[in-house]
CSV table of N, CA and C in Angstrom, one decimal:
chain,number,residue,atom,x,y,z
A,223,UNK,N,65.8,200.0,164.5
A,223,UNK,CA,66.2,201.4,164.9
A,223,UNK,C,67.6,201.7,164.2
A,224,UNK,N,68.2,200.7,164.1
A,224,UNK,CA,69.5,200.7,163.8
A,224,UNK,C,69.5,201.6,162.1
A,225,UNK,N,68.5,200.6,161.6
A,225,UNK,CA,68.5,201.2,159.9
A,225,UNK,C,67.9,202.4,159.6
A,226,UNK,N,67.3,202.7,160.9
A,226,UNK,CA,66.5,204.0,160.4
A,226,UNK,C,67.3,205.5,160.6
A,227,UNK,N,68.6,204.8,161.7
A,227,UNK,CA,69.5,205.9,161.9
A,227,UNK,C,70.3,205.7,160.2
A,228,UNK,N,70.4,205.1,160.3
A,228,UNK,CA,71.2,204.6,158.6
A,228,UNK,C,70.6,205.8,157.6
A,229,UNK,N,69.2,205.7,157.3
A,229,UNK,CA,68.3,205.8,156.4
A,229,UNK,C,68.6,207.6,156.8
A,230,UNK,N,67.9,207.5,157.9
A,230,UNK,CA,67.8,209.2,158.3
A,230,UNK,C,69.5,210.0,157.8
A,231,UNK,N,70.7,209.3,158.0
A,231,UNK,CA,72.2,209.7,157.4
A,231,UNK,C,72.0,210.0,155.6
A,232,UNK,N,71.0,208.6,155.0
A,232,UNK,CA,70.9,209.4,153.6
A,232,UNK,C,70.0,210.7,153.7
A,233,UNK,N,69.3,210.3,154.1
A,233,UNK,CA,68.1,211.7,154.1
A,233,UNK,C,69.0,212.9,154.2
A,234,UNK,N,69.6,213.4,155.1
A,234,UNK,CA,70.5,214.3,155.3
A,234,UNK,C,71.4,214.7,154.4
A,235,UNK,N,71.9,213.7,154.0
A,235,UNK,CA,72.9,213.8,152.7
A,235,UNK,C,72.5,213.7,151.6
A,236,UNK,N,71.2,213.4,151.6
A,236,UNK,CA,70.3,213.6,150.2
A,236,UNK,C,71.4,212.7,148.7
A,237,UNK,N,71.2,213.3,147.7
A,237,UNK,CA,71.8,212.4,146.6
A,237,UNK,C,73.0,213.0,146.9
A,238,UNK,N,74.3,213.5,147.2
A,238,UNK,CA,75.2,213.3,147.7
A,238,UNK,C,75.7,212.4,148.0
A,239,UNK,N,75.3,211.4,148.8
A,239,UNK,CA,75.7,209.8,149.3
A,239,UNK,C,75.8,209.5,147.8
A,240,UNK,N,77.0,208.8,148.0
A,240,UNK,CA,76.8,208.1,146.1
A,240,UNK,C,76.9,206.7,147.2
A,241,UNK,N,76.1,205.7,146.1
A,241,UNK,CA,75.1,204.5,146.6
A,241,UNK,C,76.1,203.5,147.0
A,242,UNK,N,77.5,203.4,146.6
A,242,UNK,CA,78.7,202.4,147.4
A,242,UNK,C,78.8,203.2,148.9
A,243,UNK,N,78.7,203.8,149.2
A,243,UNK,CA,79.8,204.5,150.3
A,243,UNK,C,77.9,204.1,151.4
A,244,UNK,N,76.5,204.1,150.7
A,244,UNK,CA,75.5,203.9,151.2
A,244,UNK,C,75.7,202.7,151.6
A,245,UNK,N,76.1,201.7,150.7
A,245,UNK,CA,75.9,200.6,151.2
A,245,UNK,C,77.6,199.9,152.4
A,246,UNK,N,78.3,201.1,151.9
A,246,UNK,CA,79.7,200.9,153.0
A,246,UNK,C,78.7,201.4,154.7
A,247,UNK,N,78.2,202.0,154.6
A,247,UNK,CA,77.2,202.7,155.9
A,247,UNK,C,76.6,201.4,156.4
A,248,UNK,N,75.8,201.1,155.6
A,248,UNK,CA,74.8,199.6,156.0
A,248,UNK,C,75.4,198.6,156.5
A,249,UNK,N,76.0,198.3,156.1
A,249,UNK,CA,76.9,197.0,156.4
A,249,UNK,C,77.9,197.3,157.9
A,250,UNK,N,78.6,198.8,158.1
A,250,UNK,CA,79.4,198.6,159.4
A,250,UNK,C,78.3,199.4,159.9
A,251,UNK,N,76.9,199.7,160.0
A,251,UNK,CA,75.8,199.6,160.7
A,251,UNK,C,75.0,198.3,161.5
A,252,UNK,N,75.5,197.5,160.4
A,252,UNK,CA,75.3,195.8,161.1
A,252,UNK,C,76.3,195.3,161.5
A,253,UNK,N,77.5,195.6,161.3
A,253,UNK,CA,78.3,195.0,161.8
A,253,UNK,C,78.9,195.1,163.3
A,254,UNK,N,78.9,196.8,163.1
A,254,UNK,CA,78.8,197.5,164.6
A,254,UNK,C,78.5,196.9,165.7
A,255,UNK,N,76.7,197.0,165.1
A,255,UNK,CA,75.6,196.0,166.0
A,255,UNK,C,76.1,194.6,166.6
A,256,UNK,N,76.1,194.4,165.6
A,256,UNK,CA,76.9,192.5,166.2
A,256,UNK,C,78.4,192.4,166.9
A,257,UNK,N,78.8,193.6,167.0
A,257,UNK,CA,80.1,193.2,167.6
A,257,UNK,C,79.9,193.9,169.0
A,258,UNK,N,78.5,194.2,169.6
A,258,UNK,CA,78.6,194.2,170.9
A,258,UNK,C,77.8,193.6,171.3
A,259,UNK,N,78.0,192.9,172.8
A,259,UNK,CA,77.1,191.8,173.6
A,259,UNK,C,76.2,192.1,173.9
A,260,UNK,N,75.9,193.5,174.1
A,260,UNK,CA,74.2,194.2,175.0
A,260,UNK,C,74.1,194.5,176.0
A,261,UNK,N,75.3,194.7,177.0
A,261,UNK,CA,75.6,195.2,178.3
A,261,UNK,C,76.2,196.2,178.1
A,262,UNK,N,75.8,197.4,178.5
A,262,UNK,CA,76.5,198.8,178.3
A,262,UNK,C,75.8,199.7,179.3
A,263,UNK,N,76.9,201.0,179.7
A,263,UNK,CA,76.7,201.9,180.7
A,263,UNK,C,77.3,202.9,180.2
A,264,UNK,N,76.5,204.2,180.5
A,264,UNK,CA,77.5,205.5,180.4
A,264,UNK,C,77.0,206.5,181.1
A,265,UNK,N,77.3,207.7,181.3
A,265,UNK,CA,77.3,209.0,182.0
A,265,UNK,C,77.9,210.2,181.5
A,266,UNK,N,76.6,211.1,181.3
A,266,UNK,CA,77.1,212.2,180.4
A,266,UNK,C,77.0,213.4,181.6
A,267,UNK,N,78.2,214.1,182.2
A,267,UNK,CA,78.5,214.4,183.7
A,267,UNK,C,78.3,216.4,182.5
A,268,UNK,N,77.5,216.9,183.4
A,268,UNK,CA,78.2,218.4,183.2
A,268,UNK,C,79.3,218.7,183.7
A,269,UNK,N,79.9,219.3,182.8
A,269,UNK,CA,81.4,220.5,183.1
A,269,UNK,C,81.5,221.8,182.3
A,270,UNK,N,80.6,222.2,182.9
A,270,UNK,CA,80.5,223.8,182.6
A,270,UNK,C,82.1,224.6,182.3
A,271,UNK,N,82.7,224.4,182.7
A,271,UNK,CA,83.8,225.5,183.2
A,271,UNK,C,84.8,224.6,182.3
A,272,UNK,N,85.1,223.6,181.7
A,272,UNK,CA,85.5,222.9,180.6
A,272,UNK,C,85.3,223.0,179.0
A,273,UNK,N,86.2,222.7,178.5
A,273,UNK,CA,86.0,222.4,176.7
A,273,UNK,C,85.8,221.2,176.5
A,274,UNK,N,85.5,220.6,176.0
A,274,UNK,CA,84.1,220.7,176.4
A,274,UNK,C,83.1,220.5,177.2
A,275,UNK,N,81.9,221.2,177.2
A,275,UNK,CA,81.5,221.6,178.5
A,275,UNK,C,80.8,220.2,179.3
A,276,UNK,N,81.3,219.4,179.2
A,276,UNK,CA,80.6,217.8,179.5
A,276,UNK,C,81.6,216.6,179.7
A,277,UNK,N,81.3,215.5,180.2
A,277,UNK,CA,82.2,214.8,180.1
A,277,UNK,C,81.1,213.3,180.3
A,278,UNK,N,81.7,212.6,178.8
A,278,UNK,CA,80.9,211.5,178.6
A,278,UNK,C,82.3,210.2,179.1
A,279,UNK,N,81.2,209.2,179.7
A,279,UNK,CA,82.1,207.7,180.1
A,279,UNK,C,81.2,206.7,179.6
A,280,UNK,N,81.7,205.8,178.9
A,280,UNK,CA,81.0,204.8,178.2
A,280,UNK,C,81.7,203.6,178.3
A,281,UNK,N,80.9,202.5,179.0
A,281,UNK,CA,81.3,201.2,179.0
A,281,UNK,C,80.5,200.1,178.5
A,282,UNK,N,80.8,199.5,177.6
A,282,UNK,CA,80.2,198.3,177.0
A,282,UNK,C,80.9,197.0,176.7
A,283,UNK,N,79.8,196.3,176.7
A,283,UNK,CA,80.5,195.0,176.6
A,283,UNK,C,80.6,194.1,174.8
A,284,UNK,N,82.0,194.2,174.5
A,284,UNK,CA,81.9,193.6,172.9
A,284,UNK,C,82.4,191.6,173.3
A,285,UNK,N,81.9,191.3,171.7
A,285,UNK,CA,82.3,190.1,171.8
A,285,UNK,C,83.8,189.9,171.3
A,286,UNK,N,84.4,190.6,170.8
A,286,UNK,CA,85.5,190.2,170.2
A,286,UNK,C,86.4,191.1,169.7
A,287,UNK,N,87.5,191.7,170.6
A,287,UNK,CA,88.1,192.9,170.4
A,287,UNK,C,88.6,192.7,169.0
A,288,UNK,N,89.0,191.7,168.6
A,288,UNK,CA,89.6,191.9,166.6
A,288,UNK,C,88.6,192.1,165.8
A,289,UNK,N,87.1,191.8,166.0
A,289,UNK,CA,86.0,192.4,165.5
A,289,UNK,C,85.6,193.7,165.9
A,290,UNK,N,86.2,194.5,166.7
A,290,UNK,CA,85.7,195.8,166.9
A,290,UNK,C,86.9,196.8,166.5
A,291,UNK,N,88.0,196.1,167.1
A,291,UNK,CA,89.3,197.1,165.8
A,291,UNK,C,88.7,197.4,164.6
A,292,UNK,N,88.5,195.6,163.8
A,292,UNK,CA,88.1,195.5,162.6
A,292,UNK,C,87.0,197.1,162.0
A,293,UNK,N,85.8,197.4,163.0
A,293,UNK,CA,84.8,198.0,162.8
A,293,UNK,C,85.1,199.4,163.1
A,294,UNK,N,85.9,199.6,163.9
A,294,UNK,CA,86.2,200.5,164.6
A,294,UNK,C,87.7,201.2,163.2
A,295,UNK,N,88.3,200.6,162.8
A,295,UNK,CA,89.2,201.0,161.4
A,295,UNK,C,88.5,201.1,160.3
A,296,UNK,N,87.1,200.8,159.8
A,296,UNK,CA,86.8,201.1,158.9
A,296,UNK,C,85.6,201.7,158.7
A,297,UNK,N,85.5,202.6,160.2
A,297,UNK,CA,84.6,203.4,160.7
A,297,UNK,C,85.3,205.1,160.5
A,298,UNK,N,86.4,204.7,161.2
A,298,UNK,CA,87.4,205.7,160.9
A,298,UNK,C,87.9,206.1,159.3
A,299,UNK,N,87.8,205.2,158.5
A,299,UNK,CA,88.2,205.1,157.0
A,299,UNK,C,86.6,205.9,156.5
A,300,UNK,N,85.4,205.5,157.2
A,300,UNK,CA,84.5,206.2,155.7
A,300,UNK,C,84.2,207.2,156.7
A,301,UNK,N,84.8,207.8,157.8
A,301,UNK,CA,84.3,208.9,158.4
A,301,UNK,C,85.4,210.3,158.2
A,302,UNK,N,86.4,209.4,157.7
A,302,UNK,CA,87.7,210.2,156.7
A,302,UNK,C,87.2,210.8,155.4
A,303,UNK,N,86.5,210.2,154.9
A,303,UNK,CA,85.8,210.4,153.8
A,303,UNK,C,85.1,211.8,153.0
A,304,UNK,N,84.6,211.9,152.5
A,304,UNK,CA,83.6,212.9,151.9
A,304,UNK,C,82.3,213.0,152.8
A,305,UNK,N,81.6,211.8,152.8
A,305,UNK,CA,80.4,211.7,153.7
A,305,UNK,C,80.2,212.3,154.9
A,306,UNK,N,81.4,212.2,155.7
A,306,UNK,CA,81.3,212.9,156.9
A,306,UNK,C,81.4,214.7,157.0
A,307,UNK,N,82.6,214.9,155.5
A,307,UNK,CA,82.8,216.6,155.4
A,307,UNK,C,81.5,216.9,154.7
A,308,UNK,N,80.8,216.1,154.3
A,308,UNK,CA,79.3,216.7,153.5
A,308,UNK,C,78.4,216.9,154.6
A,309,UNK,N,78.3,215.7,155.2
A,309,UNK,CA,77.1,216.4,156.6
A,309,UNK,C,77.5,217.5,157.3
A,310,UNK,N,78.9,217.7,157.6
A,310,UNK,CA,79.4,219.0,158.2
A,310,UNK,C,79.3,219.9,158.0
A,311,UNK,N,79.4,219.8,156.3
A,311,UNK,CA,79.3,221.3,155.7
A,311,UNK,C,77.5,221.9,155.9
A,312,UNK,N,76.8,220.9,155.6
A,312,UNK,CA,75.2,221.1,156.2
A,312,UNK,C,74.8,221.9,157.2
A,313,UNK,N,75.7,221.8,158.0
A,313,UNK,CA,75.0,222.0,159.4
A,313,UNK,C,76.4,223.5,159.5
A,314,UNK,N,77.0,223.4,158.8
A,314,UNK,CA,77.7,225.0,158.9
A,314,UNK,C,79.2,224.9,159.3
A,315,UNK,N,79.7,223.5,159.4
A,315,UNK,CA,81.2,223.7,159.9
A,315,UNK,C,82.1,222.3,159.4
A,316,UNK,N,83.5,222.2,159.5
A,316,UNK,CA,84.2,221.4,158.8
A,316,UNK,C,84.5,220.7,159.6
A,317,UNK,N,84.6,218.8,159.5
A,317,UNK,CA,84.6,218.1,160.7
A,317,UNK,C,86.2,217.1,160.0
A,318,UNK,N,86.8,217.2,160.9
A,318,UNK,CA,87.8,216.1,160.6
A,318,UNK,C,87.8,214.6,161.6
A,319,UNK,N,87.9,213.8,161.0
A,319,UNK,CA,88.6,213.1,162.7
A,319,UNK,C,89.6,211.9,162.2
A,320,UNK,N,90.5,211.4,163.3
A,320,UNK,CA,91.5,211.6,163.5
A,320,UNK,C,91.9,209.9,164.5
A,321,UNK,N,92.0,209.1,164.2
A,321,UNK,CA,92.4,208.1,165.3
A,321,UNK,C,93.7,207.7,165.1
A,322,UNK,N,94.8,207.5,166.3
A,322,UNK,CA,96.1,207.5,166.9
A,322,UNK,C,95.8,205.4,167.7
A,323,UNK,N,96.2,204.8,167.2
A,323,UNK,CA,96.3,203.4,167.9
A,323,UNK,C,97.6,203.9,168.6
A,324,UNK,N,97.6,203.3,170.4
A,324,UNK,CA,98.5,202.9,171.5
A,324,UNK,C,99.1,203.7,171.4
A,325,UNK,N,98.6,205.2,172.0
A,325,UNK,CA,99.0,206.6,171.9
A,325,UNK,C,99.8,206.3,173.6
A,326,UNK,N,99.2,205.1,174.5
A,326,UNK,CA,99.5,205.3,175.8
A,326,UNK,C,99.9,203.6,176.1
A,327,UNK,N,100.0,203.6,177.5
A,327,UNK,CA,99.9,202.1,177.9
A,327,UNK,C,100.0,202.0,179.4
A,328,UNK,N,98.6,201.8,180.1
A,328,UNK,CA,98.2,202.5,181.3
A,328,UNK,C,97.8,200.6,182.0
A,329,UNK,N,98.9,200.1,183.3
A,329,UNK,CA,98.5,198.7,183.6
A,329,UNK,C,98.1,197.9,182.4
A,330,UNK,N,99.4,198.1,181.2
A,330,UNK,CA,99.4,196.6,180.4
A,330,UNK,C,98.5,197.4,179.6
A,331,UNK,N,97.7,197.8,179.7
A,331,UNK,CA,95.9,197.6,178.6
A,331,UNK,C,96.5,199.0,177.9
A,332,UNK,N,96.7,198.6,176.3
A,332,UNK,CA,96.8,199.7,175.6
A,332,UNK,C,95.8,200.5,174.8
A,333,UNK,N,95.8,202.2,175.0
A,333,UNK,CA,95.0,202.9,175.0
A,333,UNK,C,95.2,203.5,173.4
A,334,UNK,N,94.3,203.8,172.9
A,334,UNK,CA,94.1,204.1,171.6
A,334,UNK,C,93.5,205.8,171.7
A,335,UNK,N,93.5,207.2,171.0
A,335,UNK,CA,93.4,208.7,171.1
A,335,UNK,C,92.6,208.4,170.2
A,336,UNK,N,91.4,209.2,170.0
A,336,UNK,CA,90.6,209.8,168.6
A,336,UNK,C,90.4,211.3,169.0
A,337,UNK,N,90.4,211.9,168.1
A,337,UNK,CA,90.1,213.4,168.2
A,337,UNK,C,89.1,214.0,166.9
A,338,UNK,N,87.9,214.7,166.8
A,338,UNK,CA,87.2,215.1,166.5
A,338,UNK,C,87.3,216.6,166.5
A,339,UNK,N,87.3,217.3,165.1
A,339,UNK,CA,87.8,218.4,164.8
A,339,UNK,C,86.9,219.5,164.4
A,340,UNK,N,86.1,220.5,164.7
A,340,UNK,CA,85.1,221.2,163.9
A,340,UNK,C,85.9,222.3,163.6
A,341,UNK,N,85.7,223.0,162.7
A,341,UNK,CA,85.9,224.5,162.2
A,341,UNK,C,84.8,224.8,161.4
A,342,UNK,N,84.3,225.9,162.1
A,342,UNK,CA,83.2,226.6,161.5
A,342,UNK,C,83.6,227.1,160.2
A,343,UNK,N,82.4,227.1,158.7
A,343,UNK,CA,82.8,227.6,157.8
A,343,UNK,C,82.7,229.4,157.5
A,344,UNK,N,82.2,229.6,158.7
A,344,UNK,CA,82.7,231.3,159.0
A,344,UNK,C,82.3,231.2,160.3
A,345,UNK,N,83.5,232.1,160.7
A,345,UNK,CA,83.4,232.4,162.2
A,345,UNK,C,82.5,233.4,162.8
A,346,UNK,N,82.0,234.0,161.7
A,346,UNK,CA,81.5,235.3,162.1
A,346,UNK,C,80.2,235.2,162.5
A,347,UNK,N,79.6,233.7,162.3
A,347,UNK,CA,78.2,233.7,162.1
A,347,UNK,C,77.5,233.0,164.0
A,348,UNK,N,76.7,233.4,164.1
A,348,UNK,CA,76.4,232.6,165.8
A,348,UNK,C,76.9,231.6,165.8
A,349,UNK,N,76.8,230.8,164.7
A,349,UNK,CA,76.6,229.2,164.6
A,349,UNK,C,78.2,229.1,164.4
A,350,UNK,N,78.9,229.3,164.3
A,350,UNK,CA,80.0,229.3,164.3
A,350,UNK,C,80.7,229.5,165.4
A,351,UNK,N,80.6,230.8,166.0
A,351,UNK,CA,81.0,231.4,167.0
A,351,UNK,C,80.8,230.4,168.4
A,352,UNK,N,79.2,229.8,168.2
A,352,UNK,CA,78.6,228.4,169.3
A,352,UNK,C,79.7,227.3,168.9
A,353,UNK,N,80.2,226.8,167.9
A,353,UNK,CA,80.9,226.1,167.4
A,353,UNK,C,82.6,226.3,168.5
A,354,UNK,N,82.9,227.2,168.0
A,354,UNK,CA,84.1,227.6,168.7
A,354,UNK,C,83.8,227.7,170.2
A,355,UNK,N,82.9,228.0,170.8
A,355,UNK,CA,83.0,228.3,172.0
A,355,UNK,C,83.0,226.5,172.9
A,356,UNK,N,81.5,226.0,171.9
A,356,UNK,CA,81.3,224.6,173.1
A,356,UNK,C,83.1,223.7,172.7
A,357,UNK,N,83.3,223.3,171.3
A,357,UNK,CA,84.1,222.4,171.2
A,357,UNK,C,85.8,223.1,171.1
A,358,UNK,N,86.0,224.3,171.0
A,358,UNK,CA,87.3,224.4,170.9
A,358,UNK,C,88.3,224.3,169.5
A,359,UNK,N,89.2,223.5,169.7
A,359,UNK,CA,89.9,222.5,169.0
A,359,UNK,C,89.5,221.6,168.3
A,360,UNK,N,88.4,220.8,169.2
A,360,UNK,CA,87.9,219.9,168.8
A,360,UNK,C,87.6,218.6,170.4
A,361,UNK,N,87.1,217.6,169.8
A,361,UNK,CA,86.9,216.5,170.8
A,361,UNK,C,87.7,215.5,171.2
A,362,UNK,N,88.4,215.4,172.3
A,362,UNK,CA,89.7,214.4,172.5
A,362,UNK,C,89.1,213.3,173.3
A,363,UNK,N,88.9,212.1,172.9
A,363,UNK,CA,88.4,210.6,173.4
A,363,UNK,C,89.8,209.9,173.8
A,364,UNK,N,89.5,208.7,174.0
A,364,UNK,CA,90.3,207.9,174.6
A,364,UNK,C,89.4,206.5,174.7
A,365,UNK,N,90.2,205.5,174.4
A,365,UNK,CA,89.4,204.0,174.0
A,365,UNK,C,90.3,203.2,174.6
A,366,UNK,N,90.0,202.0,175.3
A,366,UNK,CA,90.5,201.2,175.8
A,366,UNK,C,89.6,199.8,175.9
A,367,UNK,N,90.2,198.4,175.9
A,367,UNK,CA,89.7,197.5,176.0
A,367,UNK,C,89.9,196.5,176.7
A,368,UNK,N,89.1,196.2,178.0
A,368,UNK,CA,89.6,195.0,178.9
A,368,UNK,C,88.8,194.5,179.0
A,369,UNK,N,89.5,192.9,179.2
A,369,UNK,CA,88.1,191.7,179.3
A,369,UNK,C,87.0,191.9,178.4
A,370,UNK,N,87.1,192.4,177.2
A,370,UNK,CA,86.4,192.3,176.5
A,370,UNK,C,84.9,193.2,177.2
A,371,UNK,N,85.5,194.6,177.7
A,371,UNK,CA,84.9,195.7,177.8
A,371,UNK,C,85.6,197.0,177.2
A,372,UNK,N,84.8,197.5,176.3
A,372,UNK,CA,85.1,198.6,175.8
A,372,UNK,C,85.0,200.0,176.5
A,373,UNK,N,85.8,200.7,176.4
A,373,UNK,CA,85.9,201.8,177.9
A,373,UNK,C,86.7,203.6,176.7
A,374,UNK,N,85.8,203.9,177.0
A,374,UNK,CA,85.4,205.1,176.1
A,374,UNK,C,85.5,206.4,177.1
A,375,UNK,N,86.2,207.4,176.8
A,375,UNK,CA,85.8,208.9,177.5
A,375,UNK,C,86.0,210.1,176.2
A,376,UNK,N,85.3,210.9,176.6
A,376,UNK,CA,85.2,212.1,176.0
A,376,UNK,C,85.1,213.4,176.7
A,377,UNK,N,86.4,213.5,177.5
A,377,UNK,CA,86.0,214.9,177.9
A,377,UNK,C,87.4,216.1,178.1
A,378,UNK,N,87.4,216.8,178.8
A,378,UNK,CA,88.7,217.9,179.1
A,378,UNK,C,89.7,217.3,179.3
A,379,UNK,N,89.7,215.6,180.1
A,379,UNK,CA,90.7,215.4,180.5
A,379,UNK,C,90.7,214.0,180.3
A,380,UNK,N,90.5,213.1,178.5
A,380,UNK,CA,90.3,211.6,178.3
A,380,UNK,C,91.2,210.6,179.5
A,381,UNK,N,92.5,210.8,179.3
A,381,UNK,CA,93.2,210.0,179.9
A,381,UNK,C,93.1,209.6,180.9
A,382,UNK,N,93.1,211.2,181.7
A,382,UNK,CA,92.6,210.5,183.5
A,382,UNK,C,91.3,209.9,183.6
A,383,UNK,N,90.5,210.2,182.7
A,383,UNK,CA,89.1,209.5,182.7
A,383,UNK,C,89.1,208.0,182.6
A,384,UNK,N,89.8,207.3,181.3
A,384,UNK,CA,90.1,206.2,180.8
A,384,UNK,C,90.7,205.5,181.9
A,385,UNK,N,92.1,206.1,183.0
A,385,UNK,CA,92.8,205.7,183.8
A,385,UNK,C,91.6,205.1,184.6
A,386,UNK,N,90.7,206.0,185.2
A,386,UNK,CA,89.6,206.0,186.3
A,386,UNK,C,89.2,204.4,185.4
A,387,UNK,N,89.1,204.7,184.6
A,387,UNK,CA,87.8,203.3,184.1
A,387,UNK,C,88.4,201.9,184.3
A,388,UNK,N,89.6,202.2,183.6
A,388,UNK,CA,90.6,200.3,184.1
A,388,UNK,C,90.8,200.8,185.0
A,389,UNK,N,91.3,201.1,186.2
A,389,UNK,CA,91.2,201.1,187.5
A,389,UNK,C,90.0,200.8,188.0
């Protein structure tokens, strides 16, 4: 399944992918994979009356937090990239993103920021306008790692979410 999500990212990007940055995809597609144990939980909560209008909590279990930094920094590096502003531009809007290491330090366990940016390439259009309305600004996460569980939020309010999770 893993490669077919792979496969299905060229497809979308059609000959655009130029074939290094294909094979940069593959490789932290397997590497990803191996750096978690196979225990994992999440909860994608409505919040209507929020930017966004949801709030996701994700807990999983990795083997080895210097192997998921590792994957996790050079996830960020090809998602900095061209590849990511090309699928964006596809689907109608401009995507940045953005990771901040030990933005916080909540009971010892230090907390890492990512933020996820859209801007529609015209505002004027539904799809743009849907753009602005569900994400805002953009998407503000929050990452944390204990005992070699990875502890993830995505919502209006990451921090107090993340706090809730090590607690």
């Amino acid at each position: 399944m893993l490669f077919r999500s792979v496969e299905l990212a060229t497809v979308l990007l059609g000959p655009s992918l130029p074939k290094q940055e294909m094979e940069q995809l593959r490789k932290l597609a397997v590497d990803s994979a191996d750096v978690f144990a196979g225990e994992m939980a999440w909860a994608l909560l409505p919040a209507p009356q929020n930017q966004p209008p949801f709030a996701l909590r994700y807990v999983a279990t990795i083997k080895d937090r210097q192997r998921f930094n590792d994957v996790l920094d050079r996830s960020v590096k090809l998602m900095s990239g061209n590849t990511l502003m090309d699928l964006g531009k596809m689907f109608g809007f401009k995507m940045q993103f953005e990771l901040t290491r030990n933005v916080e330090t909540y009971k010892d366990v230090p907390i890492d920021a990512a933020r996820v940016s859209f801007q529609p390439t015209d505002v004027n259009t539904q799809q743009g306008q849907m753009i602005q309305a569900m994400y805002g600004e953009g998407l503000d996460l929050r990452l944390a790692v204990v005992n070699n569980l990875l502890l993830y939020t995505l919502s209006a309010d990451p921090a107090r979410d993340v706090h809730a999770l090590i607690d």
